mmCIF file of C-alpha atoms in Angstrom:
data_model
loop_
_atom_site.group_PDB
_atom_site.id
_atom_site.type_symbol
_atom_site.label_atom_id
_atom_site.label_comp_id
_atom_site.label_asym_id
_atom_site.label_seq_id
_atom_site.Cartn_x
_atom_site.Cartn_y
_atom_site.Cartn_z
ATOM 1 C CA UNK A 1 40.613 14.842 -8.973
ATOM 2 C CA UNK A 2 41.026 13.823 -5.073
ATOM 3 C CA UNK A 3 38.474 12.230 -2.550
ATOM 4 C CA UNK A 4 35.835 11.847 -5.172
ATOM 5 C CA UNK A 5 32.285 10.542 -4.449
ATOM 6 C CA UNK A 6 32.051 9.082 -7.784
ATOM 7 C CA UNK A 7 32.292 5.290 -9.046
ATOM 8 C CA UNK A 8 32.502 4.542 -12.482
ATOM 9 C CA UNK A 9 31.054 0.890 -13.686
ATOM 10 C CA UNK A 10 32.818 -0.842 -15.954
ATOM 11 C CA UNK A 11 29.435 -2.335 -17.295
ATOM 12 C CA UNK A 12 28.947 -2.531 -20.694
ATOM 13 C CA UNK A 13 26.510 0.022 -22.480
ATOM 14 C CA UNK A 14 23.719 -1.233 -24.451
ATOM 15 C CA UNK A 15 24.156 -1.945 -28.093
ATOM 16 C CA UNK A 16 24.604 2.047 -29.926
ATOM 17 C CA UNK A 17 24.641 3.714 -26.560
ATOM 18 C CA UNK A 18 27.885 5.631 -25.052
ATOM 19 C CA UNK A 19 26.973 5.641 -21.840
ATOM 20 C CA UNK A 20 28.582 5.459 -17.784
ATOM 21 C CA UNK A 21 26.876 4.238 -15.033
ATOM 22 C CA UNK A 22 27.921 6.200 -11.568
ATOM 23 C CA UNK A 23 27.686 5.373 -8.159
ATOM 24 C CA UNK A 24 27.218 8.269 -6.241
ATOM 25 C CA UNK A 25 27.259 8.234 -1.966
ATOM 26 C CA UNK A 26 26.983 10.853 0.402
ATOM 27 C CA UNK A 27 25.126 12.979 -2.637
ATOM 28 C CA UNK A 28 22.494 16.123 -1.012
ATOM 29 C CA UNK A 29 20.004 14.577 -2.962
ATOM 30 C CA UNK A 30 19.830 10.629 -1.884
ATOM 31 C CA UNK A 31 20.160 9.072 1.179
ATOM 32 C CA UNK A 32 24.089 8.269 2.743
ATOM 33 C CA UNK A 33 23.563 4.603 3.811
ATOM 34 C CA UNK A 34 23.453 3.604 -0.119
ATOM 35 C CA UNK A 35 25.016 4.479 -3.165
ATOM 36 C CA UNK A 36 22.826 5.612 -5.759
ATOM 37 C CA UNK A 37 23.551 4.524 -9.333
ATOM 38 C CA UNK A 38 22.471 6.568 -12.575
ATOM 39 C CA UNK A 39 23.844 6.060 -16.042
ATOM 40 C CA UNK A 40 24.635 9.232 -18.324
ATOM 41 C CA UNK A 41 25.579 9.832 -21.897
ATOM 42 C CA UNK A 42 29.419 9.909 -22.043
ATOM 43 C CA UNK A 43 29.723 13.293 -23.497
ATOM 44 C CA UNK A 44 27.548 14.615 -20.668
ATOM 45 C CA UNK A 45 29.606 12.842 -17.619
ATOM 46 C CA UNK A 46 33.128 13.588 -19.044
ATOM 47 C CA UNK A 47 31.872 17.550 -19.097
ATOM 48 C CA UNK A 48 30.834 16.983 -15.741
ATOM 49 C CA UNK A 49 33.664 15.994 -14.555
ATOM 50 C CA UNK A 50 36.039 18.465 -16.906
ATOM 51 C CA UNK A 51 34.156 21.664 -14.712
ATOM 52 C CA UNK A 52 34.686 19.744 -11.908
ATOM 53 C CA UNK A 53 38.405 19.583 -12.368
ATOM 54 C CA UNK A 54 38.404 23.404 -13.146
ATOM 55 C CA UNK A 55 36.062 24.848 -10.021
ATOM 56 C CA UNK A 56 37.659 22.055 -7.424
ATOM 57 C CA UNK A 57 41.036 21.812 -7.058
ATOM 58 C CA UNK A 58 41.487 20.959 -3.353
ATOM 59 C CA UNK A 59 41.589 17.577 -1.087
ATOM 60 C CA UNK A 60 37.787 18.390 0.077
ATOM 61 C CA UNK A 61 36.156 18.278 -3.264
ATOM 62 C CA UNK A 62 32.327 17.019 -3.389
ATOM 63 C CA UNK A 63 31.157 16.172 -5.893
ATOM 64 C CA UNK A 64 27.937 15.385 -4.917
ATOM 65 C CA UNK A 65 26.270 18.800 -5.568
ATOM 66 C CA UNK A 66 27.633 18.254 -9.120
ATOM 67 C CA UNK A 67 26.105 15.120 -9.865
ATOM 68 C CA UNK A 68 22.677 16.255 -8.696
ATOM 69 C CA UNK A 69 22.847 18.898 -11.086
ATOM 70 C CA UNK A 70 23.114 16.547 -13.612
ATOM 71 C CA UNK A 71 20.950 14.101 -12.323
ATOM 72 C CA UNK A 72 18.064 17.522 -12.934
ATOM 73 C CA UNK A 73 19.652 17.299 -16.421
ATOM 74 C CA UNK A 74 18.597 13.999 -16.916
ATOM 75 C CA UNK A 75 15.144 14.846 -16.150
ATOM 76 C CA UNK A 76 15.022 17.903 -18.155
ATOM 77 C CA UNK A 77 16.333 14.982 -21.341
ATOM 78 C CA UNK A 78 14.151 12.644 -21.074
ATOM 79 C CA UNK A 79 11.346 15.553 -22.392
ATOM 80 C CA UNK A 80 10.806 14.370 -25.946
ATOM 81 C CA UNK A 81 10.659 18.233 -26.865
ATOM 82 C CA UNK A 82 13.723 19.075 -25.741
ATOM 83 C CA UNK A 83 16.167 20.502 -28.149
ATOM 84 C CA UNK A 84 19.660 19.329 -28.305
ATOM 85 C CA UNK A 85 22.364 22.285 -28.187
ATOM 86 C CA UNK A 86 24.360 21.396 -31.187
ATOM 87 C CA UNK A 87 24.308 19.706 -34.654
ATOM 88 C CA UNK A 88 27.189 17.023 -33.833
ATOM 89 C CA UNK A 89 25.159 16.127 -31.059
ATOM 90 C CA UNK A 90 22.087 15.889 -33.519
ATOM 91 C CA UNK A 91 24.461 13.562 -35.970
ATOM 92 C CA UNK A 92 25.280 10.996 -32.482
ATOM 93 C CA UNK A 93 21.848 11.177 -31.300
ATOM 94 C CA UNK A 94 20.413 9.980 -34.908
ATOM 95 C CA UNK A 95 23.206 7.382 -34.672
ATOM 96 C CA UNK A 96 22.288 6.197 -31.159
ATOM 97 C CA UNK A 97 18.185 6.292 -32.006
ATOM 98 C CA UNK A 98 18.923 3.979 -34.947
ATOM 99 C CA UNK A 99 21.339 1.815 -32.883
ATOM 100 C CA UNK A 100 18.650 1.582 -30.106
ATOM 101 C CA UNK A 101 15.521 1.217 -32.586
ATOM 102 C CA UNK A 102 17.062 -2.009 -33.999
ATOM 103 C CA UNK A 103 17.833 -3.121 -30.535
ATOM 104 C CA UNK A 104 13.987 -2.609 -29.296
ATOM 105 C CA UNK A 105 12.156 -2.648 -32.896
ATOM 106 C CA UNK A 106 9.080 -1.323 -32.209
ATOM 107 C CA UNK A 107 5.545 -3.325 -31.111
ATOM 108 C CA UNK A 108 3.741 -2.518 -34.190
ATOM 109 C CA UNK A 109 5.972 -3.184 -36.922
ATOM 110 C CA UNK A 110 7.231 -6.679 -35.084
ATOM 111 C CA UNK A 111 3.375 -7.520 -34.051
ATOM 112 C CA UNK A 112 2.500 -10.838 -36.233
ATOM 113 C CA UNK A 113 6.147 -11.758 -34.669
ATOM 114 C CA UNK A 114 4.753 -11.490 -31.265
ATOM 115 C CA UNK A 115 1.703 -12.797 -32.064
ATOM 116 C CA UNK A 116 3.010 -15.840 -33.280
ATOM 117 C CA UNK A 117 4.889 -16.700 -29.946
ATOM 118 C CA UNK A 118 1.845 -16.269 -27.884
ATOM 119 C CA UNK A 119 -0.292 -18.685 -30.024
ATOM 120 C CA UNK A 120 -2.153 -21.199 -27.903
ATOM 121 C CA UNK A 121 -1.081 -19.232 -24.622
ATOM 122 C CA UNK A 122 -3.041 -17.067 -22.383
ATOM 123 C CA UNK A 123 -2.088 -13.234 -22.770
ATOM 124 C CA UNK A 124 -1.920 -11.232 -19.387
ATOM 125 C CA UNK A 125 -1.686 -7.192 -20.258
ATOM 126 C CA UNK A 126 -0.061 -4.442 -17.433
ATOM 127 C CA UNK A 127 -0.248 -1.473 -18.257
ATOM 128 C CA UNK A 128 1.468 1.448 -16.782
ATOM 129 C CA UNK A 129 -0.763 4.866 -16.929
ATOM 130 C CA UNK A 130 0.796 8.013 -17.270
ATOM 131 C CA UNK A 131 2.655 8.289 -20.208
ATOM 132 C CA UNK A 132 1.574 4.675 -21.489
ATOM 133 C CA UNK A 133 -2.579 5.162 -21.287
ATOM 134 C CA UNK A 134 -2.398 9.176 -20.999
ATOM 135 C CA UNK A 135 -0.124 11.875 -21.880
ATOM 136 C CA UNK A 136 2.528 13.319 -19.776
ATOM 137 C CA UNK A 137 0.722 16.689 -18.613
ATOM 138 C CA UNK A 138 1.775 19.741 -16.596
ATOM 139 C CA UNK A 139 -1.082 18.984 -14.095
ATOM 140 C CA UNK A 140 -1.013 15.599 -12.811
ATOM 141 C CA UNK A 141 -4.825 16.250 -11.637
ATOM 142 C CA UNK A 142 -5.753 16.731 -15.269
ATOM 143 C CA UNK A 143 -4.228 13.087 -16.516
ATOM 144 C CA UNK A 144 -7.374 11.981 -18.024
ATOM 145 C CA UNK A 145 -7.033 9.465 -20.913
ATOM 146 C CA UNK A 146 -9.313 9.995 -24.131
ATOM 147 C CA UNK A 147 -12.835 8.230 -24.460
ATOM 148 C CA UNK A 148 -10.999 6.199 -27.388
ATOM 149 C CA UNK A 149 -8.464 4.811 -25.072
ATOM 150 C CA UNK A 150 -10.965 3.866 -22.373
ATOM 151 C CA UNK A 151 -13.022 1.927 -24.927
ATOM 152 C CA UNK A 152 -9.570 0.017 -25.967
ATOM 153 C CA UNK A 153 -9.050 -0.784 -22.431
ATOM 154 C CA UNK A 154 -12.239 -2.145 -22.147
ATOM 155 C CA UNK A 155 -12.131 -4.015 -24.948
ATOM 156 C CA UNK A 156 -8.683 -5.769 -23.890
ATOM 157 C CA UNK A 157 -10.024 -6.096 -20.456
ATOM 158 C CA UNK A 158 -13.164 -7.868 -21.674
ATOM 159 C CA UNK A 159 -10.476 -10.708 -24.039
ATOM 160 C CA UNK A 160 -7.099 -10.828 -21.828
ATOM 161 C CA UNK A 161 -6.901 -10.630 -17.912
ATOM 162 C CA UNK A 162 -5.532 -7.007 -18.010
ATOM 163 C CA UNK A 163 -3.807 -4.555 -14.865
ATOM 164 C CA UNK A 164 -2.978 -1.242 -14.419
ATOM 165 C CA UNK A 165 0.369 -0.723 -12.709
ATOM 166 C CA UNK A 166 0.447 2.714 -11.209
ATOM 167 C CA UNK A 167 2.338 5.109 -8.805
ATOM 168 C CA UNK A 168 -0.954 6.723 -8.432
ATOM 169 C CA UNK A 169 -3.549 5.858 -5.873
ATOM 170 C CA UNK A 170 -5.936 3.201 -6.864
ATOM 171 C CA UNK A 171 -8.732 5.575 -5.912
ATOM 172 C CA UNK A 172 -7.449 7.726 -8.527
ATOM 173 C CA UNK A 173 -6.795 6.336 -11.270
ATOM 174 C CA UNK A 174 -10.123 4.531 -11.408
ATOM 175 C CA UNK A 175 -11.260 7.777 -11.353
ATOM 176 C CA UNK A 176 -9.571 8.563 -14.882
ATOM 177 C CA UNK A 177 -9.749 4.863 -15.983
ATOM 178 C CA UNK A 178 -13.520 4.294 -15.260
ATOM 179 C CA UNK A 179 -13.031 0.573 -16.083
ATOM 180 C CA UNK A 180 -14.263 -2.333 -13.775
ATOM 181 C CA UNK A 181 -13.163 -5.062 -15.493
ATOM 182 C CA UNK A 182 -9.310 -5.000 -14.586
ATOM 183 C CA UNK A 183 -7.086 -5.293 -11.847
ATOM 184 C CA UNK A 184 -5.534 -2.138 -10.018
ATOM 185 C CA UNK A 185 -2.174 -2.129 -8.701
ATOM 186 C CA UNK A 186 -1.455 1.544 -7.136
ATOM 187 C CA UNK A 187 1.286 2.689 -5.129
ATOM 188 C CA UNK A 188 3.721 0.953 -7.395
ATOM 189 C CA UNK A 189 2.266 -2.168 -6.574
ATOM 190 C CA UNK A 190 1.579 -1.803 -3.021
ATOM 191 C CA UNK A 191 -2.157 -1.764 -3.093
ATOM 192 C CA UNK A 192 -3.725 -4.031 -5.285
ATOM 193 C CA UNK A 193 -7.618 -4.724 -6.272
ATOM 194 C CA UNK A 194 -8.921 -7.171 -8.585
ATOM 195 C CA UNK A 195 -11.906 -6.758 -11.388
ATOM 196 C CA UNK A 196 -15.557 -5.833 -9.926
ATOM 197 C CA UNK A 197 -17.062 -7.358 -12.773
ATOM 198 C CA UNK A 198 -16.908 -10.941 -14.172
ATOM 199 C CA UNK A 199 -14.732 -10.966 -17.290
ATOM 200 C CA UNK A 200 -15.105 -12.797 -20.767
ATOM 201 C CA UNK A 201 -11.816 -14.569 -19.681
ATOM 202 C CA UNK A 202 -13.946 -16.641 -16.599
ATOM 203 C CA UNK A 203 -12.499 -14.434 -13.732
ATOM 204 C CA UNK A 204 -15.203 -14.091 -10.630
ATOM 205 C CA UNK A 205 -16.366 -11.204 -8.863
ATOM 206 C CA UNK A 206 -14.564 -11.951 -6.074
ATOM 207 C CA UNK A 207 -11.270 -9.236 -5.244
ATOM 208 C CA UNK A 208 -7.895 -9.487 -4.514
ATOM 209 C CA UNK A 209 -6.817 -7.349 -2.117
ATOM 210 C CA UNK A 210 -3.226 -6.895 -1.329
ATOM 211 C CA UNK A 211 -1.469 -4.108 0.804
ATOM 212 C CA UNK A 212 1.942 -4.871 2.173
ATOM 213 C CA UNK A 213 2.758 -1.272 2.996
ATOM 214 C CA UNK A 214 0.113 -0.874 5.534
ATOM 215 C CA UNK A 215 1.880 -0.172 8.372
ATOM 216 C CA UNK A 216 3.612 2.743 6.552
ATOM 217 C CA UNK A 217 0.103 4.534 6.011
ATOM 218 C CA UNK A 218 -0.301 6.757 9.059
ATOM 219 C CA UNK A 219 3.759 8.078 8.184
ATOM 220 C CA UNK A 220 3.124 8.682 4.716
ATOM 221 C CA UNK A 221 0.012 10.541 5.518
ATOM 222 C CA UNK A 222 2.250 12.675 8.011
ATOM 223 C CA UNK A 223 4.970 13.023 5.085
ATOM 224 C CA UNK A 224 2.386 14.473 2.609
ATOM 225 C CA UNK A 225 1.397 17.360 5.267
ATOM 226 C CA UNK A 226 4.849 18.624 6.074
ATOM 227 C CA UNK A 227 6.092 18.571 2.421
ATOM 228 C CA UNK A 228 2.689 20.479 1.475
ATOM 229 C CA UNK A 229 3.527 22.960 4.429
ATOM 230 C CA UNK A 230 7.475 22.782 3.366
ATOM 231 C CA UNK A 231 6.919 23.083 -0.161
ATOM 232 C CA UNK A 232 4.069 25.644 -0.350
ATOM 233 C CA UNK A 233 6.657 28.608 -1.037
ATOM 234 C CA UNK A 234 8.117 26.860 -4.161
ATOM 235 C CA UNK A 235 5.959 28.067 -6.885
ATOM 236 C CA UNK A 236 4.373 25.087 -8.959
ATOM 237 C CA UNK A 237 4.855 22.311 -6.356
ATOM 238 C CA UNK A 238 2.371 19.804 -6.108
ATOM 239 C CA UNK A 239 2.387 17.247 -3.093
ATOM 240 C CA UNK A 240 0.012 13.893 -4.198
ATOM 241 C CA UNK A 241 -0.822 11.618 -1.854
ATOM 242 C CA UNK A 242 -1.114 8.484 -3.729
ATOM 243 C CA UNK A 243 -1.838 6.525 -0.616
ATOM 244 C CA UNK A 244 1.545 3.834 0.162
ATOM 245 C CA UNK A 245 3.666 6.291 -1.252
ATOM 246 C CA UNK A 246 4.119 9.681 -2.482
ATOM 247 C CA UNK A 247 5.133 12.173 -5.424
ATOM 248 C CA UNK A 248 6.467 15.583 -5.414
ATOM 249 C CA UNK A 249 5.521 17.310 -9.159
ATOM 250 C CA UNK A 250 8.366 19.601 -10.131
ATOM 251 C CA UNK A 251 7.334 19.735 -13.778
ATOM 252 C CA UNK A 252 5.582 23.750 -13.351
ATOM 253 C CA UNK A 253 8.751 24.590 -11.264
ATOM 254 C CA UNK A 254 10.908 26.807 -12.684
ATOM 255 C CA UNK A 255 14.104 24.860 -13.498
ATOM 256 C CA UNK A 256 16.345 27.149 -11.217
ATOM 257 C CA UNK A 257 14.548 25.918 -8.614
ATOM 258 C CA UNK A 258 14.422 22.413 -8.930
ATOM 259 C CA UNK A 259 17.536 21.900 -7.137
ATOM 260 C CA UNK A 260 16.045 23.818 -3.882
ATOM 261 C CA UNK A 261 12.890 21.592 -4.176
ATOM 262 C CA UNK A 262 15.127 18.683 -3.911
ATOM 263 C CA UNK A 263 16.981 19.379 -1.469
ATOM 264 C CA UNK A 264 13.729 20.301 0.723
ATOM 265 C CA UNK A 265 12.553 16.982 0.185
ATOM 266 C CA UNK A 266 15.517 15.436 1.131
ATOM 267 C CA UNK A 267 15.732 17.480 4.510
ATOM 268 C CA UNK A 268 11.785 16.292 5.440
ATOM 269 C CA UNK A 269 13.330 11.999 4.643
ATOM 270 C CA UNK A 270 16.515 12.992 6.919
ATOM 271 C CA UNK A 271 13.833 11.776 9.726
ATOM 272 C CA UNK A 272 12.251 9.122 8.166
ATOM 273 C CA UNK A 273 14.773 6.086 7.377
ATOM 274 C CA UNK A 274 12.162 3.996 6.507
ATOM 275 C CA UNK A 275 11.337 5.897 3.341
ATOM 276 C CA UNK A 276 13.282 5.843 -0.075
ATOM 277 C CA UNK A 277 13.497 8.323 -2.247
ATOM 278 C CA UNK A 278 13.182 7.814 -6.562
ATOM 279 C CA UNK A 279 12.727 9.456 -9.400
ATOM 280 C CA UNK A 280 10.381 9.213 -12.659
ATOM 281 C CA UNK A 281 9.674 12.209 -14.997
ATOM 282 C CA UNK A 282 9.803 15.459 -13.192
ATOM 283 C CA UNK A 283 8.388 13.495 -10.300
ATOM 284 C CA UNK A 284 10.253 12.858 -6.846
ATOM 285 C CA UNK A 285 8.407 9.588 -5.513
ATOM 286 C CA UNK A 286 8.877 8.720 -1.958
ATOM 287 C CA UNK A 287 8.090 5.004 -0.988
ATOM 288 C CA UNK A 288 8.294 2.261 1.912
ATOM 289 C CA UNK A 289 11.830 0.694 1.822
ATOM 290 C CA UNK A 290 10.243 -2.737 1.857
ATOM 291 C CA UNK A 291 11.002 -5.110 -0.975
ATOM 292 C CA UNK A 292 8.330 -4.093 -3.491
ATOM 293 C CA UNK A 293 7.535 -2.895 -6.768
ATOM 294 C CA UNK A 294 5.827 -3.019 -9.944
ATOM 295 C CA UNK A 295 8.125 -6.137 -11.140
ATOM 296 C CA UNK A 296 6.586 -7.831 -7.291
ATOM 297 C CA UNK A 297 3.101 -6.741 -8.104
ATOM 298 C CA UNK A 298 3.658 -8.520 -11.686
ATOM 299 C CA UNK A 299 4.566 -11.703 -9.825
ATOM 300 C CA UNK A 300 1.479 -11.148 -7.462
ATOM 301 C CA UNK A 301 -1.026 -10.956 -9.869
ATOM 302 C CA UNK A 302 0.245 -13.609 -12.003
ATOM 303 C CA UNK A 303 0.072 -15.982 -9.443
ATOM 304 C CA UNK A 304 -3.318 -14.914 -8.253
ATOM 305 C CA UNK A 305 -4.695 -15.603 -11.889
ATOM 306 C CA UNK A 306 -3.445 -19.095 -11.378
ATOM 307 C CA UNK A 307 -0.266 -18.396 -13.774
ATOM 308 C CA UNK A 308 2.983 -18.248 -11.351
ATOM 309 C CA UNK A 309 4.314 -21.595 -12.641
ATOM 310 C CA UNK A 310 2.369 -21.821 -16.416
ATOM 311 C CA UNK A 311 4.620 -22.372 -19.139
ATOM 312 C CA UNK A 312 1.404 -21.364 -21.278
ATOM 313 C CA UNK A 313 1.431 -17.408 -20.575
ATOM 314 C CA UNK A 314 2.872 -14.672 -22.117
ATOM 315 C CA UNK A 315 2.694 -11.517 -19.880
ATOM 316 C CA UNK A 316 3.180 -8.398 -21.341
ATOM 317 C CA UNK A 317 4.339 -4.996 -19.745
ATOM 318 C CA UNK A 318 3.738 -1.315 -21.324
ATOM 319 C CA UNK A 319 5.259 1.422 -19.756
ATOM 320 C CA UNK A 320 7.297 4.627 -19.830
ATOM 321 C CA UNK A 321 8.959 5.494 -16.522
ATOM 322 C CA UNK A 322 11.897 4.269 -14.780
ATOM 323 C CA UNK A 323 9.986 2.523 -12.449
ATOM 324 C CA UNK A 324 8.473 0.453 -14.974
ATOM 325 C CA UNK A 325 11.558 -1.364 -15.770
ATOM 326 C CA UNK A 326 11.127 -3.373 -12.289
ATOM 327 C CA UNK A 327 8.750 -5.371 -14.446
ATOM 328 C CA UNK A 328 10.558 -5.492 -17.596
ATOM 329 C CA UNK A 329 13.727 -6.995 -15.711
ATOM 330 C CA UNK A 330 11.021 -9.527 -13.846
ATOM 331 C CA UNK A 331 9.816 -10.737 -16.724
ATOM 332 C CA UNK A 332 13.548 -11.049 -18.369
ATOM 333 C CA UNK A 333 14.329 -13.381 -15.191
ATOM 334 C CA UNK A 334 11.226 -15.437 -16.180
ATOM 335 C CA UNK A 335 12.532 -15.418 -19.452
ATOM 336 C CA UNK A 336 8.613 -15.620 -20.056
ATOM 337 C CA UNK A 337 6.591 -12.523 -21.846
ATOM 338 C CA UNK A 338 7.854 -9.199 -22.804
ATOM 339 C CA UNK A 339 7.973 -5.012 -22.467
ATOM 340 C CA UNK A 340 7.082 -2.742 -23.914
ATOM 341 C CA UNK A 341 9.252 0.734 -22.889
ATOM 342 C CA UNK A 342 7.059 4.020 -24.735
ATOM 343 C CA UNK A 343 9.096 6.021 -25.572
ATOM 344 C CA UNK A 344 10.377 8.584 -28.334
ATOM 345 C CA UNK A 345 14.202 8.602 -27.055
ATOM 346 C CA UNK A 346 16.752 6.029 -26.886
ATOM 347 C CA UNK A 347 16.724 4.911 -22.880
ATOM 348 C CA UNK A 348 18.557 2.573 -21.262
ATOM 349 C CA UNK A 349 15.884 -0.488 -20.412
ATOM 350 C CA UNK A 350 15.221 -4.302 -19.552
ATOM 351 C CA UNK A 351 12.137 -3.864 -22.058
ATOM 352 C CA UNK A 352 12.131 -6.234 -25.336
ATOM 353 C CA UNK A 353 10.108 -3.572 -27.750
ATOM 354 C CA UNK A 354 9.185 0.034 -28.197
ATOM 355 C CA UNK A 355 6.458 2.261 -28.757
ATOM 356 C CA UNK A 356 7.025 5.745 -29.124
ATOM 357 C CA UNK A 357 3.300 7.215 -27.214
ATOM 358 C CA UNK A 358 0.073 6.461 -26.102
ATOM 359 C CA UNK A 359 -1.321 6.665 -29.603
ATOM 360 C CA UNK A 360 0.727 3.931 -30.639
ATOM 361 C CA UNK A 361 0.108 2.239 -27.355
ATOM 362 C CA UNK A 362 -3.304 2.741 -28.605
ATOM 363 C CA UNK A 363 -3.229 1.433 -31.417
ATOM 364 C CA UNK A 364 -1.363 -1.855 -30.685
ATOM 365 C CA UNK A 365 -3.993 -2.776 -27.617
ATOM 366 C CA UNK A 366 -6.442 -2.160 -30.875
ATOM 367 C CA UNK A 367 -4.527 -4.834 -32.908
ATOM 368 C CA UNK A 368 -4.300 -7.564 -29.917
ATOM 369 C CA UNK A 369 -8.094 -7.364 -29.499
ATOM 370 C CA UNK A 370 -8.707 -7.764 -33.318
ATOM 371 C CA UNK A 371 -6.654 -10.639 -33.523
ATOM 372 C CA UNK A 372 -7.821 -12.184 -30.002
ATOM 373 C CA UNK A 373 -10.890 -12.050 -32.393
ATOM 374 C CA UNK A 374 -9.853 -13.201 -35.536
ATOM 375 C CA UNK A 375 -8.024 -16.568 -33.759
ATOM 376 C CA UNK A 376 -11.347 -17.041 -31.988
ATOM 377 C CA UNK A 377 -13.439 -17.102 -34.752
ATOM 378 C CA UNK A 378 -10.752 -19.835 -36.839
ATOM 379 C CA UNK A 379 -10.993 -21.968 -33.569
#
């Protein structure tokens, strides 16, 4: 192959996984002032690049196009009801999962484990929302999380200062939450509230309010109207303004047209440089280019708690999306706390444990209040 767009890392796959990290410029898809990295199973990426070979066999080959196909298959994989196409890759798959589940055991059966390391320290909970508190649903309107959960919540608001870390509008998701006691961290971090009730765990009524993406509002506001007005013709597009930033639902699109929603979106940011484009599951999310995220927010709220410097807290992080593992890899830097990636399939992630839903999410906020309990009652 000639004049390919394509850089292979030589960085090492995590332990059970055979996977290659690309670096892809001038792609439809992403903008052409960066490269854009993503990391595929080998078998997938060497197929790629075998039709590749066979379709393009000139000096002007892009592969570009290519890659964003694949980049849709990676979307369409990380559905936990997908079906794979063959039985030998069934046999590698159960091989990887096994690898991977030893790797990042899961939260329940290692939770006396990670109980013991926190004894004597202050817990801080984040939690992400969709996926981690709800379940992944065709309409994002209709997230709501169970009356079961919401009691959880409240109970771990009401022991441990707790967040919720969202991409969604604050407004929102206190809408679905209907919790006062915690923090709220929308826009991936880029508008932040504190409680509106005193806590058990001595926090005032007073809030933090945070919102370094301001300036960005009136554009992102203007973004939303021409990608409703640009995307109004694609059948199961949903625009959501969720305030500092933005998603574009493509998971009632029909798959054939996933690619022309894409590349729609990507014609609209072709005017506005200071926007980034990223992905989660079956969402496009379109955000500020400033230097902030969920791992920032993390940071943030620790230190507004009076933690940033404590060697006697143990923050911990559960969350499913891609954007999530900004605060796994912040907390791996602070070499303080740990993730929790939900999850059913093996995924590349800076996360120290696994759950596989919000059931067992469920359940293990269930188990950290009982034994915030228990070790209250032997004090």
């Amino acid at each position: 192959m000639t004049n390919q767009n394509v850089i292979v890392s030589d960085r090492k796959p995590i332990l059970g996984l055979q996977t290659i990290t690309v670096s892809v410029s001038n792609s439809p898809l992403f903008s052409n002032s960066f490269p854009t990295y993503f990391t595929f199973p080998r078998r997938k990426f060497l197929k790629l690049l075998e039709a590749a070979d066979n379709n393009n066999n000139n000096s002007n080959l892009v592969v570009a196009p290519k890659i964003t196909t694949s980049w849709v298959d990676s979307m369409r994989d990380s559905s936990p009801t997908r079906l794979r196409s063959s039985s030998l890759d069934s046999v590698s798959d159960n091989d990887d999962k096994t690898s991977w589940i030893v790797r990042f055991p899961s939260a329940l059966s290692m939770f006396d484990e990670i109980m013991n390391a926190a004894k004597g320290k202050q817990i801080v909970m984040f939690l992400d929302y969709d996926g981690t508190l709800s379940l992944i649903v065709e309409d994002p309107d209709k997230a709501f999380i169970t009356h079961e959960m919401r009691g959880v919540v409240k109970d771990v608001a009401l022991n441990f200062p707790t967040a919720i870390v969202t991409g969604r509008s604050i407004d929102k998701v206190r809408r679905f939450v209907k919790v006062n006691e915690i923090y709220y961290a929308g826009s991936h971090g880029m508008d932040i509230e504190g409680p509106t009730k005193e806590n058990n765990y001595g926090q005032s009524n007073e809030r933090v309010l945070f919102q370094p993406a301001r300036e960005f509002l009136p554009m992102i506001e203007k973004v939303v109207k021409i990608l409703e007005e640009k995307t109004k013709w694609i059948p199961g597009a949903m625009v959501e303004n969720n305030k500092f930033c933005l998603s574009v639902h493509f998971r009632r699109v029909d798959e054939k047209r996933w690619d022309t929603l894409a590349e729609v979106v990507k014609s609209v940011l072709t005017d506005y440089p200071e926007l980034k484009l990223n992905q989660g599951r079956k969402v496009l999310e379109i955000r500020p280019t400033i230097k902030w995220d969920k791992g920032q927010a993390l940071n943030f709220l620790l230190k507004s708690l009076g933690y940033e410097n404590s060697k006697d807290v143990v923050p911990v992080y559960i969350g499913d999306d891609r954007t999530d593992e900004d605060a796994f890899k912040v907390l791996r830097e602070r070499e303080q706390g740990f993730g929790i990636l939900v999850s059913k399939i093996p995924k590349d992630t800076n996360a120290s444990y696994s759950l596989k839903d919000p059931s067992q999410v469920k359940e293990f906020l269930k188990r950290l209040v009982e034994w915030k309990k228990k070790t209250v009652g032997e004090e």
